[in-house]
XYZ file of C-alpha atoms in Angstrom:
340
model
C 183.735 25.020 9.742
C 184.565 22.107 12.029
C 186.735 19.263 10.769
C 184.576 16.810 12.664
C 181.318 17.907 11.063
C 179.130 14.954 10.084
C 181.470 12.643 11.985
C 180.243 9.379 13.514
C 179.053 9.565 17.098
C 182.211 9.670 19.258
C 182.950 6.407 21.034
C 184.472 7.060 24.459
C 183.852 6.827 28.172
C 184.017 9.743 30.602
C 185.613 10.104 33.991
C 182.602 10.811 36.223
C 184.640 13.184 38.421
C 186.026 15.407 35.659
C 183.769 14.800 32.681
C 186.874 14.327 30.557
C 186.680 11.379 28.163
C 188.719 8.179 28.422
C 189.804 7.123 24.942
C 191.515 3.838 24.128
C 194.699 3.938 22.068
C 194.207 0.344 20.891
C 192.106 1.137 17.780
C 194.603 3.848 16.772
C 197.551 1.484 17.158
C 195.731 -1.240 15.189
C 194.785 1.335 12.596
C 192.571 -0.897 10.477
C 190.260 -2.045 13.276
C 186.495 -1.609 13.040
C 186.516 1.099 15.699
C 189.473 3.136 14.410
C 187.354 5.810 12.718
C 184.992 6.292 15.665
C 187.923 6.447 18.081
C 189.692 9.029 15.929
C 186.533 11.152 15.859
C 186.149 10.805 19.632
C 189.726 12.031 20.010
C 189.107 15.067 17.807
C 185.785 15.777 19.498
C 187.518 15.856 22.908
C 190.233 18.180 21.605
C 187.649 20.542 20.169
C 185.405 20.437 23.246
C 187.901 20.777 26.096
C 191.426 20.170 24.810
C 192.034 17.537 27.531
C 191.367 13.792 27.781
C 192.629 10.536 29.264
C 194.282 7.911 27.050
C 193.975 4.254 28.020
C 195.628 1.051 26.745
C 199.054 2.665 26.423
C 201.728 0.585 24.650
C 204.364 1.885 27.082
C 205.242 -0.907 29.560
C 204.237 -0.062 33.155
C 207.621 -1.343 34.334
C 209.392 1.236 32.155
C 207.169 4.057 33.399
C 207.796 3.025 37.012
C 211.538 3.085 36.407
C 211.298 6.542 34.831
C 209.638 7.837 38.008
C 212.168 6.074 40.242
C 215.148 7.483 38.376
C 213.539 10.916 38.256
C 213.156 10.942 42.050
C 216.741 9.726 42.408
C 217.979 12.547 40.180
C 216.130 15.266 42.090
C 217.465 13.844 45.359
C 220.943 14.962 44.317
C 222.439 18.053 45.893
C 221.726 21.402 44.300
C 225.401 21.714 43.403
C 225.316 18.401 41.501
C 222.175 19.327 39.608
C 223.516 22.754 38.667
C 226.406 21.159 36.775
C 223.724 20.056 34.291
C 221.997 23.446 34.175
C 219.512 24.565 31.512
C 221.198 27.193 29.338
C 219.080 28.730 26.566
C 215.554 28.520 25.088
C 217.027 27.264 21.810
C 218.784 24.338 23.512
C 216.047 23.739 26.128
C 217.928 20.918 27.839
C 219.164 20.404 31.368
C 218.240 21.237 34.953
C 215.964 24.115 35.962
C 215.927 25.108 39.624
C 212.975 26.321 41.684
C 211.982 29.815 40.570
C 214.000 29.791 37.355
C 210.903 29.299 35.184
C 207.516 30.930 35.716
C 204.648 29.304 33.816
C 202.488 32.080 32.431
C 200.084 33.070 29.668
C 201.904 36.324 28.984
C 204.133 37.051 26.008
C 206.553 39.523 27.594
C 209.060 39.158 30.412
C 207.645 42.205 32.186
C 204.177 40.663 32.362
C 205.597 37.322 33.512
C 207.409 39.139 36.315
C 204.062 40.612 37.388
C 202.777 37.051 37.721
C 205.755 36.233 39.948
C 204.805 39.156 42.160
C 201.220 37.948 42.530
C 201.565 34.164 42.612
C 205.186 33.853 43.663
C 207.702 31.565 42.028
C 206.515 28.218 40.702
C 207.215 25.560 43.320
C 208.934 23.104 41.004
C 212.247 22.008 39.563
C 212.666 20.162 36.285
C 215.055 18.366 33.958
C 214.623 18.696 30.184
C 215.679 16.031 27.673
C 215.518 16.447 23.903
C 216.231 14.081 21.046
C 219.657 12.583 21.592
C 220.948 12.953 18.020
C 220.951 16.773 17.998
C 224.659 17.589 17.709
C 224.246 21.346 18.154
C 222.417 20.974 21.474
C 223.433 17.727 23.193
C 221.538 16.408 26.186
C 223.163 16.863 29.566
C 223.368 13.402 31.085
C 224.618 12.594 34.610
C 227.995 10.970 34.016
C 227.683 8.641 37.007
C 224.329 7.079 36.034
C 224.392 5.136 32.772
C 220.954 3.632 33.419
C 219.395 7.103 33.604
C 220.343 7.806 29.994
C 219.312 4.343 28.779
C 215.883 4.460 30.415
C 215.104 8.060 29.457
C 216.096 7.624 25.809
C 213.986 4.446 25.597
C 211.022 6.278 27.117
C 211.585 9.307 24.859
C 211.513 7.135 21.731
C 208.358 5.285 22.814
C 206.574 8.575 23.453
C 207.747 9.818 20.041
C 206.055 6.792 18.469
C 202.904 7.486 20.472
C 202.902 11.079 19.217
C 202.905 9.803 15.623
C 200.034 7.404 16.397
C 197.887 10.161 17.886
C 198.592 12.577 15.038
C 197.590 9.885 12.547
C 194.246 9.583 14.329
C 193.764 13.359 14.301
C 194.510 13.449 10.558
C 191.922 10.732 9.898
C 189.256 12.593 11.868
C 190.062 15.861 10.087
C 189.528 14.162 6.713
C 193.197 14.451 5.801
C 195.383 11.639 4.534
C 196.236 9.470 7.598
C 199.967 10.111 7.071
C 199.511 13.867 6.597
C 201.480 14.727 9.745
C 204.187 12.075 9.270
C 206.731 14.481 7.773
C 206.001 16.992 10.535
C 206.940 14.616 13.361
C 209.766 12.662 11.719
C 212.739 14.175 13.581
C 211.112 14.134 16.991
C 211.921 17.663 18.146
C 210.138 16.934 21.411
C 210.971 17.516 25.068
C 210.823 14.987 27.879
C 210.451 16.941 31.112
C 210.945 15.343 34.519
C 209.176 17.395 37.194
C 209.588 17.515 40.949
C 207.370 19.632 43.185
C 209.202 19.486 46.546
C 207.573 19.045 49.920
C 206.580 22.438 51.327
C 204.869 23.840 54.383
C 201.129 24.464 54.430
C 201.827 28.204 54.613
C 203.431 28.122 51.137
C 200.038 28.196 49.423
C 198.470 31.249 51.016
C 197.548 34.368 49.022
C 196.840 32.594 45.757
C 200.185 30.838 45.416
C 200.327 27.784 43.145
C 202.722 24.986 42.210
C 202.749 26.134 38.548
C 200.972 29.176 37.146
C 198.141 29.233 34.630
C 199.474 28.517 31.135
C 198.931 26.710 27.876
C 201.394 24.297 26.293
C 203.241 25.366 23.178
C 203.501 22.394 20.811
C 201.100 19.963 19.164
C 200.124 17.701 22.071
C 201.387 16.921 25.564
C 201.461 13.461 27.123
C 201.395 13.729 30.914
C 202.164 10.941 33.356
C 201.155 11.757 36.958
C 201.866 10.241 40.325
C 198.955 9.786 42.742
C 199.201 13.214 44.361
C 197.072 15.180 41.915
C 196.931 18.974 41.673
C 196.503 19.505 37.912
C 193.558 21.779 37.138
C 192.040 22.624 33.749
C 190.268 25.930 33.243
C 186.590 25.738 32.270
C 185.027 28.205 29.788
C 183.316 29.969 32.721
C 186.664 30.595 34.424
C 186.334 27.863 37.053
C 188.622 24.854 37.248
C 188.314 21.080 36.901
C 190.551 18.843 39.000
C 192.185 16.341 36.651
C 192.399 13.492 39.123
C 195.037 10.815 38.496
C 193.683 7.538 37.098
C 196.085 4.627 37.299
C 197.090 3.247 33.909
C 196.112 6.344 31.928
C 197.965 9.155 30.192
C 196.572 12.669 30.317
C 196.725 14.268 26.894
C 196.112 17.863 25.960
C 196.418 20.019 22.867
C 199.040 22.729 22.561
C 199.148 26.097 20.820
C 200.568 24.841 17.526
C 197.870 22.190 17.123
C 195.307 24.906 17.806
C 196.928 27.046 15.106
C 196.926 24.111 12.696
C 193.170 23.744 13.280
C 192.588 27.520 13.045
C 191.354 27.554 16.632
C 188.867 24.696 16.337
C 191.020 22.583 18.671
C 191.404 24.068 22.123
C 194.828 24.769 23.636
C 193.249 24.837 27.070
C 194.787 26.768 29.932
C 195.772 24.814 33.020
C 197.767 25.082 36.248
C 199.104 22.982 39.111
C 197.858 23.686 42.630
C 198.355 21.833 45.872
C 195.439 19.468 46.578
C 193.935 19.768 50.071
C 195.636 17.823 52.821
C 193.692 15.012 54.447
C 192.223 15.926 57.812
C 194.639 13.611 59.586
C 197.548 15.507 58.025
C 196.730 18.978 59.411
C 199.876 20.868 60.276
C 202.119 18.518 58.328
C 204.140 19.575 55.262
C 202.640 19.003 51.861
C 204.364 15.910 50.425
C 206.352 16.059 47.184
C 204.727 15.565 43.787
C 206.347 14.017 40.715
C 205.165 14.045 37.135
C 206.611 13.375 33.694
C 205.541 15.513 30.737
C 206.371 14.676 27.140
C 205.904 17.805 25.043
C 205.276 16.820 21.419
C 206.142 19.400 18.788
C 206.090 19.648 15.033
C 209.695 19.396 13.839
C 211.360 22.742 14.409
C 212.004 23.477 10.725
C 208.335 23.050 9.777
C 205.991 25.971 9.122
C 202.633 25.801 10.876
C 199.528 27.379 9.356
C 195.804 26.688 9.202
C 195.055 23.356 7.530
C 192.726 22.804 4.568
C 189.114 22.569 5.690
C 189.575 24.763 8.775
C 189.020 28.089 7.022
C 187.193 29.580 4.065
C 186.426 32.963 2.480
C 184.068 33.882 5.321
C 186.158 32.529 8.180
C 189.765 33.312 7.369
C 193.025 32.213 8.956
C 193.390 33.477 12.537
C 197.196 33.399 12.671
C 200.089 34.099 10.359
C 202.291 31.108 9.473
C 205.169 30.500 11.885
C 208.002 28.010 12.146
C 207.557 25.541 14.972
C 211.022 26.100 16.453
C 210.661 29.884 16.311
C 207.368 29.783 18.191
C 208.706 27.580 20.969
C 211.828 29.698 21.354
C 209.706 32.866 21.586
C 207.510 31.420 24.323
C 210.362 29.920 26.349
C 212.271 33.208 26.176
C 209.592 34.977 28.219
C 209.211 32.416 31.018
C 212.874 31.876 31.994
């Protein structure tokens, strides 16, 4: 049974190039507006149909987002030796710098299968820096000691995205006929990850034989908020196995559902597979290196101590629960353990 059954007609626009809807955050922020219910249903409809959409009218100041990208580029411009002093350590901590080839995005659940992907697609052509909530004493963030602004800007951005996560989950709860604050206790701590991503400039020959920037994968948590530069390259898999180019649209956030939200919905919401490829060079650029690409992903998760299982209304005696209950933190640690 679908949570959105008998819902009002979804109110959203679509990007004519991708077919993915553009949904305004404004009615979800002003939760008592006349269009809140229809917007919430449009959000759920998009998550059930494709798992991907564009969010408009973000409350995050453009000036802050610009500074996040500027400081991200500045960080990745450091020497490898400098970045390695802030190295990622364990899946449980999931904080710090990851070098090119250290992680391989994959759909597989075992290290052996992930290594097969490396053999076919090669290493992912990216480096990243992971930031978690800054009040986790057991696993502190690894901040550059010589850049106070970096920490100030990233923690501000982290907290604003945490608030946005709560807003979106409130809309999903409304559309699923749950109490609007149903998810509030699940997202209170903010066990999320802010990931700065840099795809370095590479030669045109780097993308022969099926090589990609980041391999085909799904995200692990509840939702992901993705902020792109203008380069593009994100592709979403269609049901027929083809791919849709998720072209950057200025002023929007790309949002997609993750595995744990799909589990919550008993599979009614799609945790859609996606990858990052290198978009074709312009004709005038033949023979030139592919330029770098930057993006910022905010991976929203249920708090790590929460157990995730199919929600009321998503299963019945004829259509049972598809997955066993699992703790959020355990699931993320399992998945990260296979890709690093």
